[in-house]
Amino acid sequence: MIRTVYRGMLAGLFVAMPVGAFAATAVTPPAMYPAATWQGRTQAVIRILDRLDSHVETLTVPVGGTGAYRSLSVAVQSCVSRPATLPADSAVQVHLSDTVDKTSKPFDGWLLAAEPSLNTYGSPLYDVRVVSCGGDMVAPQAGPVPVPVTPQLAQTDAPEEEGGDQIGPAQPQYSPQGGGPVPLAPQSSAPIPLAPMNGAPQSLVPAAPVAPPGAAPSAQQPLPPPEPDPGLE
């Protein structure tokens, strides 16, 4: 019983809803930085793996400073991260060198946290990954979030039709003679005759074809009488 009453209330609410409620409404897009925006930070968080004993060390190195892990020297030149409205990512420009193994070539370049396979340190002993950037915000500055522009729609309200529950423009009625609308029922002043006007019974015999004007009259063959039905004898 409660479910039936609830459905009836929803149906009444839907019927009473005005036609303008179905009109399109412009929605402002969310405020977001451009995809190429980076924010400078003053610290870099780097994780180092020693392949010999699987030891993992996390270093926090200030920008412009140098950190060390065993024989590995880590010099951070720059650290940038994505603003809050973009997917999280960090990039660190570092100089890596092994002070003991002289055969390992030093590394100078950018390491990305979200895509560590783009640049890797080719050392057989150490694996270096970027965790994130921290500290204060410095150049480059992301700046304020750009104000989104609300799109302007050409027509925001749907046309309302008076009378009935029809939504949308009314369809024109077809008139073969180009006059008024076609009546749905015959007029009372001109009823359609169902029988001849003289009161005679309606004949089922097809009428003879009408000869064109000026044509010679042709002899009409009388129809043969119907054969008796043997079942009625």
XYZ file of N, CA and C in Angstrom:
699
model
N 0.838 -1.205 0.000
C 0.000 0.000 0.000
C 0.873 1.255 0.000
N 1.912 1.249 0.822
C 2.804 2.418 0.891
C 3.540 2.599 -0.430
N 3.939 1.466 -1.045
C 4.639 1.572 -2.322
C 3.741 2.141 -3.401
N 2.466 1.759 -3.393
C 1.528 2.292 -4.395
C 1.336 3.793 -4.217
N 1.189 4.247 -2.970
C 1.028 5.685 -2.716
C 2.272 6.452 -3.129
N 3.452 5.865 -2.879
C 4.695 6.537 -3.250
C 4.822 6.668 -4.768
N 4.453 5.613 -5.479
C 4.501 5.693 -6.943
C 3.514 6.729 -7.466
N 2.336 6.804 -6.831
C 1.367 7.804 -7.259
C 1.864 9.225 -7.030
N 2.561 9.446 -5.922
C 3.116 10.777 -5.658
C 4.178 11.134 -6.689
N 5.040 10.152 -7.046
C 6.059 10.427 -8.063
C 5.426 10.716 -9.414
N 4.389 9.961 -9.769
C 3.715 10.210 -11.047
C 3.080 11.590 -11.072
N 2.449 11.995 -9.962
C 1.857 13.328 -9.920
C 2.889 14.429 -9.997
N 4.039 14.209 -9.363
C 5.107 15.208 -9.432
C 5.653 15.348 -10.838
N 5.771 14.228 -11.553
C 6.283 14.279 -12.924
C 5.310 14.981 -13.857
N 3.996 14.729 -13.656
C 2.994 15.383 -14.510
C 2.934 16.869 -14.224
N 3.091 17.247 -12.955
C 2.997 18.666 -12.594
C 4.252 19.441 -12.913
N 5.328 18.748 -13.309
C 6.572 19.443 -13.603
C 6.402 20.298 -14.863
N 6.804 21.553 -14.855
C 6.640 22.399 -16.043
C 7.538 21.944 -17.176
N 7.132 22.349 -18.383
C 7.896 21.958 -19.556
C 9.275 22.581 -19.553
N 9.433 23.769 -18.974
C 10.730 24.426 -18.948
C 11.780 23.677 -18.163
N 11.341 22.704 -17.289
C 12.322 21.949 -16.510
C 13.148 21.037 -17.383
N 12.666 20.686 -18.591
C 13.390 19.811 -19.489
C 14.348 20.584 -20.393
N 14.441 21.890 -20.240
C 15.304 22.683 -21.107
C 16.764 22.470 -20.723
N 17.652 22.655 -21.709
C 19.085 22.504 -21.473
C 19.612 23.657 -20.625
N 20.533 23.324 -19.725
C 21.122 24.310 -18.823
C 22.634 24.275 -18.991
N 23.249 25.438 -19.146
C 24.698 25.522 -19.310
C 25.382 25.263 -17.976
N 26.381 24.374 -17.966
C 27.122 24.016 -16.761
C 28.552 24.517 -16.907
N 29.038 25.228 -15.890
C 30.392 25.754 -15.914
C 31.398 24.628 -15.695
N 32.412 24.472 -16.548
C 33.412 23.418 -16.340
C 34.231 23.692 -15.087
N 34.833 22.660 -14.494
C 35.627 22.877 -13.272
C 36.900 23.665 -13.564
N 37.337 24.428 -12.561
C 38.572 25.211 -12.699
C 39.772 24.270 -12.696
N 40.642 24.402 -13.705
C 41.765 23.477 -13.853
C 42.920 24.190 -14.551
N 44.143 23.842 -14.119
C 45.331 24.390 -14.754
C 45.548 23.753 -16.129
N 46.230 24.437 -17.033
C 46.622 23.799 -18.294
C 47.538 22.608 -18.057
N 47.583 21.694 -19.021
C 48.330 20.444 -18.841
C 49.828 20.666 -18.732
N 50.362 21.762 -19.260
C 51.807 22.006 -19.248
C 52.268 22.828 -18.043
N 51.453 22.935 -16.983
C 51.787 23.769 -15.822
C 52.552 22.953 -14.785
N 53.680 23.510 -14.278
C 54.480 22.900 -13.220
C 54.722 23.947 -12.131
N 54.867 23.463 -10.906
C 55.124 24.316 -9.754
C 56.471 23.950 -9.142
N 57.353 24.943 -9.005
C 58.663 24.689 -8.428
C 58.601 24.480 -6.920
N 59.469 23.593 -6.406
C 59.576 23.314 -4.973
C 61.042 23.400 -4.548
N 61.252 23.442 -3.232
C 62.607 23.641 -2.694
C 63.271 22.340 -2.242
N 62.545 21.219 -2.250
C 63.117 19.950 -1.814
C 62.717 18.832 -2.765
N 63.568 17.819 -2.838
C 63.313 16.631 -3.644
C 63.432 15.397 -2.766
N 62.450 14.514 -2.870
C 62.452 13.253 -2.122
C 62.797 12.139 -3.101
N 63.927 11.461 -2.865
C 64.460 10.453 -3.775
C 64.642 9.145 -3.016
N 64.259 8.031 -3.666
C 64.414 6.697 -3.076
C 65.518 5.952 -3.842
N 66.447 5.364 -3.099
C 67.595 4.659 -3.680
C 67.566 3.209 -3.223
N 67.770 2.288 -4.168
C 67.818 0.859 -3.884
C 69.235 0.337 -4.126
N 69.796 -0.350 -3.127
C 71.087 -1.025 -3.266
C 70.810 -2.446 -3.749
N 71.269 -2.775 -4.939
C 70.962 -4.071 -5.529
C 71.690 -5.232 -4.833
N 72.751 -4.961 -4.093
C 73.500 -6.043 -3.456
C 72.747 -6.634 -2.265
N 72.214 -5.801 -1.386
C 71.534 -6.289 -0.192
C 70.058 -5.888 -0.129
N 69.495 -5.294 -1.242
C 68.073 -4.895 -1.327
C 67.697 -3.867 -0.270
N 68.661 -3.066 0.149
C 68.359 -2.015 1.120
C 67.819 -0.786 0.392
N 66.783 -0.196 0.966
C 66.133 0.976 0.371
C 66.334 2.153 1.311
N 66.782 3.262 0.727
C 67.020 4.483 1.490
C 66.291 5.639 0.810
N 65.624 6.471 1.632
C 64.915 7.643 1.113
C 65.655 8.892 1.571
N 66.034 9.711 0.589
C 66.767 10.938 0.873
C 65.900 12.143 0.562
N 65.981 13.163 1.407
C 65.359 14.464 1.161
C 66.474 15.475 0.952
N 66.639 15.885 -0.299
C 67.760 16.741 -0.682
C 67.215 18.105 -1.072
N 67.726 19.195 -0.528
C 67.272 20.531 -0.940
C 67.766 20.872 -2.344
N 66.988 21.702 -3.034
C 67.379 22.135 -4.378
C 68.646 22.978 -4.280
N 69.643 22.628 -5.063
C 70.943 23.291 -5.012
C 71.918 22.609 -4.074
N 71.467 21.584 -3.335
C 72.341 20.864 -2.409
C 72.691 19.488 -2.943
N 73.446 18.732 -2.126
C 73.941 17.408 -2.511
C 73.714 16.447 -1.344
N 73.237 15.255 -1.682
C 73.060 14.192 -0.713
C 73.918 13.005 -1.097
N 74.125 12.097 -0.135
C 74.980 10.936 -0.383
C 74.364 9.714 0.252
N 74.501 8.571 -0.464
C 74.112 7.274 0.070
C 75.215 6.290 -0.305
N 75.972 5.889 0.718
C 77.128 5.027 0.516
C 78.067 5.676 -0.480
N 78.273 5.044 -1.652
C 79.207 5.631 -2.614
C 78.518 6.476 -3.678
N 77.178 6.640 -3.560
C 76.425 7.389 -4.562
C 76.262 8.829 -4.113
N 76.576 9.776 -4.999
C 76.410 11.205 -4.754
C 75.215 11.705 -5.557
N 74.295 12.420 -4.888
C 73.060 12.913 -5.503
C 73.041 14.423 -5.365
N 73.132 15.131 -6.482
C 73.076 16.596 -6.511
C 71.786 17.012 -7.212
N 70.913 17.723 -6.498
C 69.611 18.146 -7.028
C 69.742 19.567 -7.555
N 69.371 19.752 -8.808
C 69.424 21.076 -9.432
C 68.054 21.742 -9.515
N 66.988 20.960 -9.634
C 65.646 21.524 -9.727
C 64.636 20.436 -9.385
N 63.489 20.866 -8.862
C 62.400 19.932 -8.539
C 61.081 20.641 -8.790
N 60.230 20.044 -9.610
C 58.919 20.620 -9.948
C 57.859 19.536 -9.781
N 56.632 19.976 -9.494
C 55.506 19.054 -9.327
C 54.264 19.644 -9.979
N 53.274 18.795 -10.185
C 52.018 19.228 -10.786
C 51.154 19.944 -9.746
N 50.357 20.940 -10.181
C 49.398 21.569 -9.247
C 48.314 20.579 -8.826
N 47.502 21.032 -7.876
C 46.507 20.132 -7.281
C 45.412 19.727 -8.258
N 45.108 20.531 -9.273
C 44.019 20.206 -10.192
C 44.444 19.288 -11.327
N 45.716 18.900 -11.396
C 46.226 18.013 -12.437
C 46.646 16.682 -11.820
N 46.789 15.627 -12.634
C 47.267 14.347 -12.094
C 48.619 14.505 -11.414
N 48.790 13.838 -10.279
C 50.010 13.985 -9.480
C 51.224 13.473 -10.232
N 52.282 14.277 -10.239
C 53.545 13.903 -10.870
C 54.630 14.857 -10.374
N 55.846 14.358 -10.336
C 56.990 15.169 -9.912
C 58.169 14.848 -10.808
N 59.029 15.856 -11.013
C 60.222 15.705 -11.851
C 61.397 16.374 -11.146
N 62.538 15.682 -11.148
C 63.738 16.175 -10.471
C 64.897 16.163 -11.465
N 65.585 17.287 -11.543
C 66.805 17.370 -12.351
C 67.995 17.116 -11.418
N 68.713 16.009 -11.668
C 69.761 15.574 -10.744
C 71.059 15.301 -11.503
N 72.118 15.253 -10.704
C 73.431 14.796 -11.169
C 73.845 13.636 -10.258
N 73.960 12.409 -10.822
C 74.286 11.202 -10.080
C 75.668 10.706 -10.501
N 76.457 10.350 -9.514
C 77.796 9.819 -9.797
C 78.213 8.886 -8.664
N 78.948 7.839 -9.040
C 79.476 6.879 -8.069
C 80.923 7.249 -7.788
N 81.215 7.572 -6.510
C 82.564 8.010 -6.151
C 83.549 6.863 -6.053
N 83.088 5.626 -6.026
C 83.977 4.456 -5.913
C 84.122 3.763 -7.254
N 83.009 3.441 -7.903
C 83.049 2.750 -9.195
C 83.231 3.782 -10.298
N 84.438 3.873 -10.788
C 84.734 4.855 -11.835
C 84.264 4.402 -13.209
N 83.902 3.137 -13.350
C 83.441 2.655 -14.653
C 81.992 3.074 -14.936
N 81.241 3.402 -13.882
C 79.849 3.833 -14.071
C 79.823 5.276 -14.549
N 79.114 5.514 -15.637
C 79.019 6.857 -16.175
C 78.084 7.699 -15.315
N 78.414 8.960 -15.064
C 77.500 9.836 -14.305
C 76.237 10.116 -15.108
N 75.194 10.509 -14.408
C 73.892 10.793 -15.017
C 73.538 12.245 -14.768
N 73.142 12.921 -15.836
C 72.658 14.301 -15.757
C 71.357 14.372 -16.549
N 70.273 14.680 -15.866
C 68.985 14.790 -16.565
C 67.829 14.806 -15.597
N 66.634 14.586 -16.176
C 65.392 14.630 -15.413
C 64.906 13.211 -15.120
N 64.432 13.003 -13.903
C 63.778 11.765 -13.491
C 62.341 12.090 -13.119
N 61.392 11.325 -13.661
C 59.964 11.562 -13.425
C 59.406 10.479 -12.522
N 58.564 10.906 -11.579
C 57.972 9.950 -10.640
C 56.934 9.060 -11.313
N 56.082 9.626 -12.182
C 55.019 8.846 -12.813
C 55.531 7.977 -13.958
N 56.655 8.335 -14.555
C 57.217 7.572 -15.685
C 58.707 7.346 -15.437
N 59.038 6.416 -14.552
C 60.449 6.211 -14.221
C 61.258 5.557 -15.340
N 60.594 4.954 -16.320
C 61.328 4.271 -17.386
C 61.832 5.214 -18.472
N 61.420 6.489 -18.465
C 61.901 7.411 -19.497
C 63.394 7.677 -19.345
N 63.857 7.935 -18.138
C 65.281 8.148 -17.860
C 65.667 7.288 -16.655
N 66.707 6.527 -16.800
C 67.174 5.653 -15.716
C 68.673 5.837 -15.534
N 69.098 5.616 -14.316
C 70.527 5.679 -13.991
C 71.142 4.308 -14.270
N 72.064 4.261 -15.233
C 72.625 2.989 -15.670
C 73.737 2.484 -14.784
N 73.438 2.315 -13.512
C 74.441 1.791 -12.583
C 74.096 0.343 -12.244
N 75.075 -0.562 -12.241
C 74.781 -1.953 -11.852
C 74.552 -2.127 -10.365
N 74.807 -1.113 -9.560
C 74.710 -1.236 -8.111
C 73.506 -0.518 -7.527
N 73.128 0.652 -8.084
C 72.071 1.463 -7.478
C 70.917 1.678 -8.477
N 69.737 1.722 -7.920
C 68.527 2.095 -8.673
C 67.926 3.322 -7.992
N 67.726 4.407 -8.757
C 67.283 5.695 -8.215
C 65.897 6.009 -8.770
N 64.958 6.335 -7.869
C 63.595 6.716 -8.253
C 63.205 8.006 -7.539
N 62.317 8.787 -8.184
C 61.781 10.021 -7.605
C 60.483 9.692 -6.879
N 60.356 10.193 -5.647
C 59.129 10.008 -4.863
C 58.213 11.210 -5.031
N 58.692 12.386 -4.696
C 57.868 13.599 -4.777
C 58.753 14.807 -4.562
N 58.120 15.971 -4.613
C 58.782 17.237 -4.306
C 58.099 17.850 -3.085
N 58.875 18.539 -2.263
C 58.327 19.143 -1.059
C 58.946 20.497 -0.804
N 58.657 21.020 0.385
C 59.186 22.329 0.729
C 58.295 23.455 0.272
N 58.882 24.641 0.174
C 58.147 25.838 -0.219
C 58.007 25.913 -1.741
N 57.060 26.750 -2.168
C 56.832 26.960 -3.593
C 57.745 28.066 -4.100
N 58.454 27.781 -5.180
C 59.361 28.747 -5.809
C 59.085 28.743 -7.305
N 59.888 29.502 -8.022
C 59.742 29.536 -9.479
C 60.102 28.166 -10.074
N 59.404 27.745 -11.100
C 58.289 28.428 -11.789
C 56.998 28.363 -10.981
N 56.253 29.463 -10.994
C 55.010 29.561 -10.248
C 53.830 29.165 -11.130
N 52.931 28.364 -10.563
C 51.730 27.980 -11.312
C 50.749 29.131 -11.434
N 50.729 30.034 -10.440
C 49.810 31.162 -10.497
C 48.400 30.767 -10.114
N 47.465 31.686 -10.207
C 46.071 31.378 -9.864
C 45.438 30.473 -10.912
N 44.414 29.790 -10.459
C 43.678 28.899 -11.369
C 42.880 29.744 -12.360
N 42.970 29.464 -13.657
C 42.178 30.244 -14.628
C 40.687 30.085 -14.368
N 39.968 31.198 -14.532
C 38.516 31.196 -14.313
C 37.843 30.583 -15.533
N 37.080 29.502 -15.352
C 36.413 28.893 -16.516
C 35.284 29.777 -17.018
N 35.035 29.687 -18.299
C 33.994 30.483 -18.953
C 32.753 29.611 -19.105
N 31.613 30.150 -18.674
C 30.354 29.423 -18.808
C 29.897 29.446 -20.259
N 29.628 28.295 -20.874
C 29.177 28.306 -22.273
C 27.800 28.938 -22.405
N 27.610 29.643 -23.501
C 26.351 30.314 -23.779
C 25.547 29.476 -24.775
N 24.342 29.117 -24.378
C 23.471 28.337 -25.235
C 22.572 29.260 -26.040
N 22.273 28.868 -27.266
C 21.429 29.693 -28.129
C 20.000 29.759 -27.609
N 19.482 28.651 -27.086
C 18.117 28.605 -26.565
C 18.139 27.765 -25.307
N 17.772 28.362 -24.188
C 17.839 27.667 -22.904
C 16.491 27.167 -22.418
N 15.391 27.615 -23.016
C 14.065 27.195 -22.573
C 13.366 26.459 -23.694
N 12.698 25.383 -23.361
C 11.913 24.636 -24.335
C 10.577 25.338 -24.551
N 10.047 25.321 -25.762
C 8.752 25.979 -26.009
C 7.630 25.269 -25.260
N 6.748 26.073 -24.652
C 5.608 25.543 -23.911
C 4.366 25.609 -24.797
N 3.640 24.495 -24.831
C 2.411 24.410 -25.615
C 1.229 24.441 -24.649
N 0.251 25.288 -24.948
C -0.930 25.405 -24.110
C -1.906 24.285 -24.461
N -2.469 23.694 -23.410
C -3.457 22.639 -23.611
C -2.813 21.289 -23.783
N -3.200 20.320 -22.949
C -2.686 18.962 -23.075
C -1.288 18.848 -22.497
N -0.744 17.653 -22.634
C 0.589 17.350 -22.123
C 1.598 17.227 -23.250
N 1.308 17.806 -24.395
C 2.220 17.698 -25.530
C 3.457 18.545 -25.281
N 4.628 17.946 -25.525
C 5.915 18.625 -25.383
C 6.508 18.798 -26.768
N 6.842 20.027 -27.134
C 7.425 20.267 -28.443
C 6.432 20.983 -29.335
N 6.866 21.394 -30.513
C 5.979 22.130 -31.417
C 4.868 21.247 -31.950
N 3.682 21.862 -32.132
C 2.535 21.124 -32.648
C 2.734 20.804 -34.116
N 2.253 19.606 -34.532
C 2.368 19.187 -35.922
C 1.238 19.793 -36.737
N 1.515 20.368 -37.908
C 0.444 20.941 -38.740
C -0.468 19.854 -39.284
N -1.753 20.187 -39.366
C -2.732 19.255 -39.908
C -2.721 19.313 -41.423
N -2.902 18.159 -42.038
C -2.843 18.065 -43.501
C -4.195 18.394 -44.093
N -4.178 19.189 -45.149
C -5.397 19.553 -45.860
C -5.158 19.356 -47.351
N -5.874 18.433 -48.027
C -5.586 18.184 -49.449
C -5.924 19.349 -50.355
N -6.903 20.184 -50.007
C -7.314 21.280 -50.870
C -6.675 22.603 -50.471
N -5.834 22.606 -49.473
C -5.202 23.847 -49.072
C -6.099 24.748 -48.256
N -7.257 24.208 -47.786
C -8.163 25.029 -47.011
C -7.975 24.829 -45.529
N -9.081 24.622 -44.825
C -9.035 24.431 -43.385
C -8.577 23.035 -43.028
N -8.549 22.735 -41.755
C -8.112 21.406 -41.318
C -9.106 20.329 -41.696
N -8.616 19.119 -41.857
C -9.476 17.999 -42.222
C -10.338 17.627 -41.032
N -11.652 17.549 -41.157
C -12.510 17.206 -40.014
C -12.315 15.747 -39.637
N -12.378 15.493 -38.319
C -12.255 14.132 -37.824
C -13.551 13.355 -37.962
N -14.687 14.020 -38.148
C -15.989 13.360 -38.311
C -16.778 14.139 -39.361
N -17.677 13.478 -40.080
C -18.465 14.207 -41.094
C -19.380 15.236 -40.450
N -19.634 16.302 -41.181
C -20.510 17.351 -40.678
C -21.958 16.853 -40.631
N -22.684 17.376 -39.633
C -24.074 16.942 -39.472
C -24.967 17.429 -40.595
N -24.573 18.511 -41.264
C -25.406 19.046 -42.350
C -25.287 18.237 -43.620
N -24.255 17.431 -43.777
C -24.079 16.646 -44.989
C -23.728 15.218 -44.588
N -24.728 14.426 -44.169
C -24.447 13.042 -43.774
C -24.075 12.186 -44.978
N -23.300 11.157 -44.732
C -22.903 10.233 -45.799
C -24.041 9.250 -46.022
N -24.639 9.170 -47.256
C -25.764 8.243 -47.497
C -25.263 6.800 -47.496
N -25.971 5.935 -46.793
C -25.652 4.513 -46.772
C -26.514 3.731 -47.750
N -27.538 4.337 -48.326
C -28.428 3.681 -49.287
C -28.842 4.711 -50.324
N -29.348 4.289 -51.464
C -29.813 5.269 -52.467
C -30.865 6.195 -51.881
N -30.868 7.435 -52.374
C -31.764 8.447 -51.848
C -33.214 8.166 -52.191
N -33.513 7.361 -53.296
C -34.898 7.110 -53.686
C -35.534 5.994 -52.887
N -34.840 5.389 -51.959
C -35.422 4.343 -51.143
C -35.327 2.966 -51.741
N -34.829 2.815 -52.981
C -34.698 1.504 -53.610
C -33.582 0.727 -52.954
N -33.706 -0.601 -52.983
C -32.615 -1.391 -52.395
C -31.345 -1.244 -53.211
N -30.272 -1.324 -52.520
C -28.966 -1.154 -53.164
C -28.632 -2.393 -53.972
N -28.276 -2.203 -55.235
C -27.974 -3.309 -56.135
C -26.509 -3.686 -56.012
N -26.273 -5.022 -56.058
C -24.914 -5.531 -56.019
C -24.335 -5.766 -57.401
N -25.155 -5.531 -58.448
C -24.680 -5.719 -59.825
C -23.814 -4.534 -60.198
N -22.636 -4.768 -60.734
C -21.784 -3.631 -61.111
C -22.408 -2.814 -62.207
N -22.217 -1.533 -62.143
C -22.783 -0.626 -63.137
C -22.046 -0.768 -64.444
N -22.779 -0.535 -65.524
C -22.181 -0.627 -66.864
C -21.221 0.518 -67.064
N -20.173 0.267 -67.804
C -19.219 1.356 -68.056
C -19.834 2.455 -68.872
N -19.466 3.657 -68.591
C -20.004 4.832 -69.283
C -19.218 5.040 -70.566
N -19.941 5.118 -71.706
C -19.290 5.309 -73.002
C -18.873 6.752 -73.143
N -17.752 6.996 -73.780
C -17.324 8.391 -73.997
C -18.272 9.119 -74.913
N -18.333 10.425 -74.839
C -19.265 11.189 -75.691
C -18.919 11.013 -77.164
N -19.984 10.827 -78.029
C -19.794 10.667 -79.464
C -19.538 9.260 -79.910
N -19.381 8.304 -78.954
C -19.122 6.920 -79.343
C -20.424 6.234 -79.664
N -20.367 5.243 -80.587
C -21.565 4.509 -80.999
C -22.016 3.616 -79.872
N -23.326 3.516 -79.656
C -23.811 2.647 -78.579
C -23.531 1.195 -78.909
N -23.062 0.433 -77.952
C -22.738 -0.984 -78.138
C -23.795 -1.819 -77.450
N -24.054 -2.969 -78.074
C -25.063 -3.869 -77.512
C -24.524 -4.495 -76.255
N -25.272 -4.423 -75.235
C -24.870 -4.985 -73.969
C -25.408 -6.397 -73.838
N -24.557 -7.299 -73.467
C -24.953 -8.670 -73.276
C -25.576 -8.815 -71.888
N -26.794 -9.399 -71.835
C -27.397 -9.592 -70.511
C -26.628 -10.629 -69.720
N -26.642 -10.445 -68.441
C -25.944 -11.382 -67.562
C -26.704 -12.689 -67.497
N -26.036 -13.842 -67.493
C -26.744 -15.138 -67.393
C -27.362 -15.283 -66.019
N -28.511 -16.025 -65.968
C -29.144 -16.218 -64.641
C -28.233 -17.069 -63.764
N -28.332 -16.866 -62.489
C -27.491 -17.679 -61.586
C -27.928 -19.120 -61.575
N -26.949 -20.009 -61.472
C -27.236 -21.433 -61.421
C -27.807 -21.819 -60.067
N -28.805 -22.720 -60.072
C -29.388 -23.129 -58.778
C -28.387 -23.900 -57.952
N -28.455 -23.687 -56.664
C -27.583 -24.392 -55.728
C -28.141 -25.770 -55.475
N -27.418 -26.835 -55.826
C -27.975 -28.194 -55.615
C -28.224 -28.490 -54.147
N -27.541 -27.809 -53.281
C -27.761 -28.122 -51.859
C -29.081 -27.616 -51.343
N -29.738 -26.653 -52.062
C -31.022 -26.134 -51.611
C -32.211 -26.902 -52.172
N -31.984 -27.807 -53.156
C -33.090 -28.573 -53.743
C -33.508 -29.709 -52.820
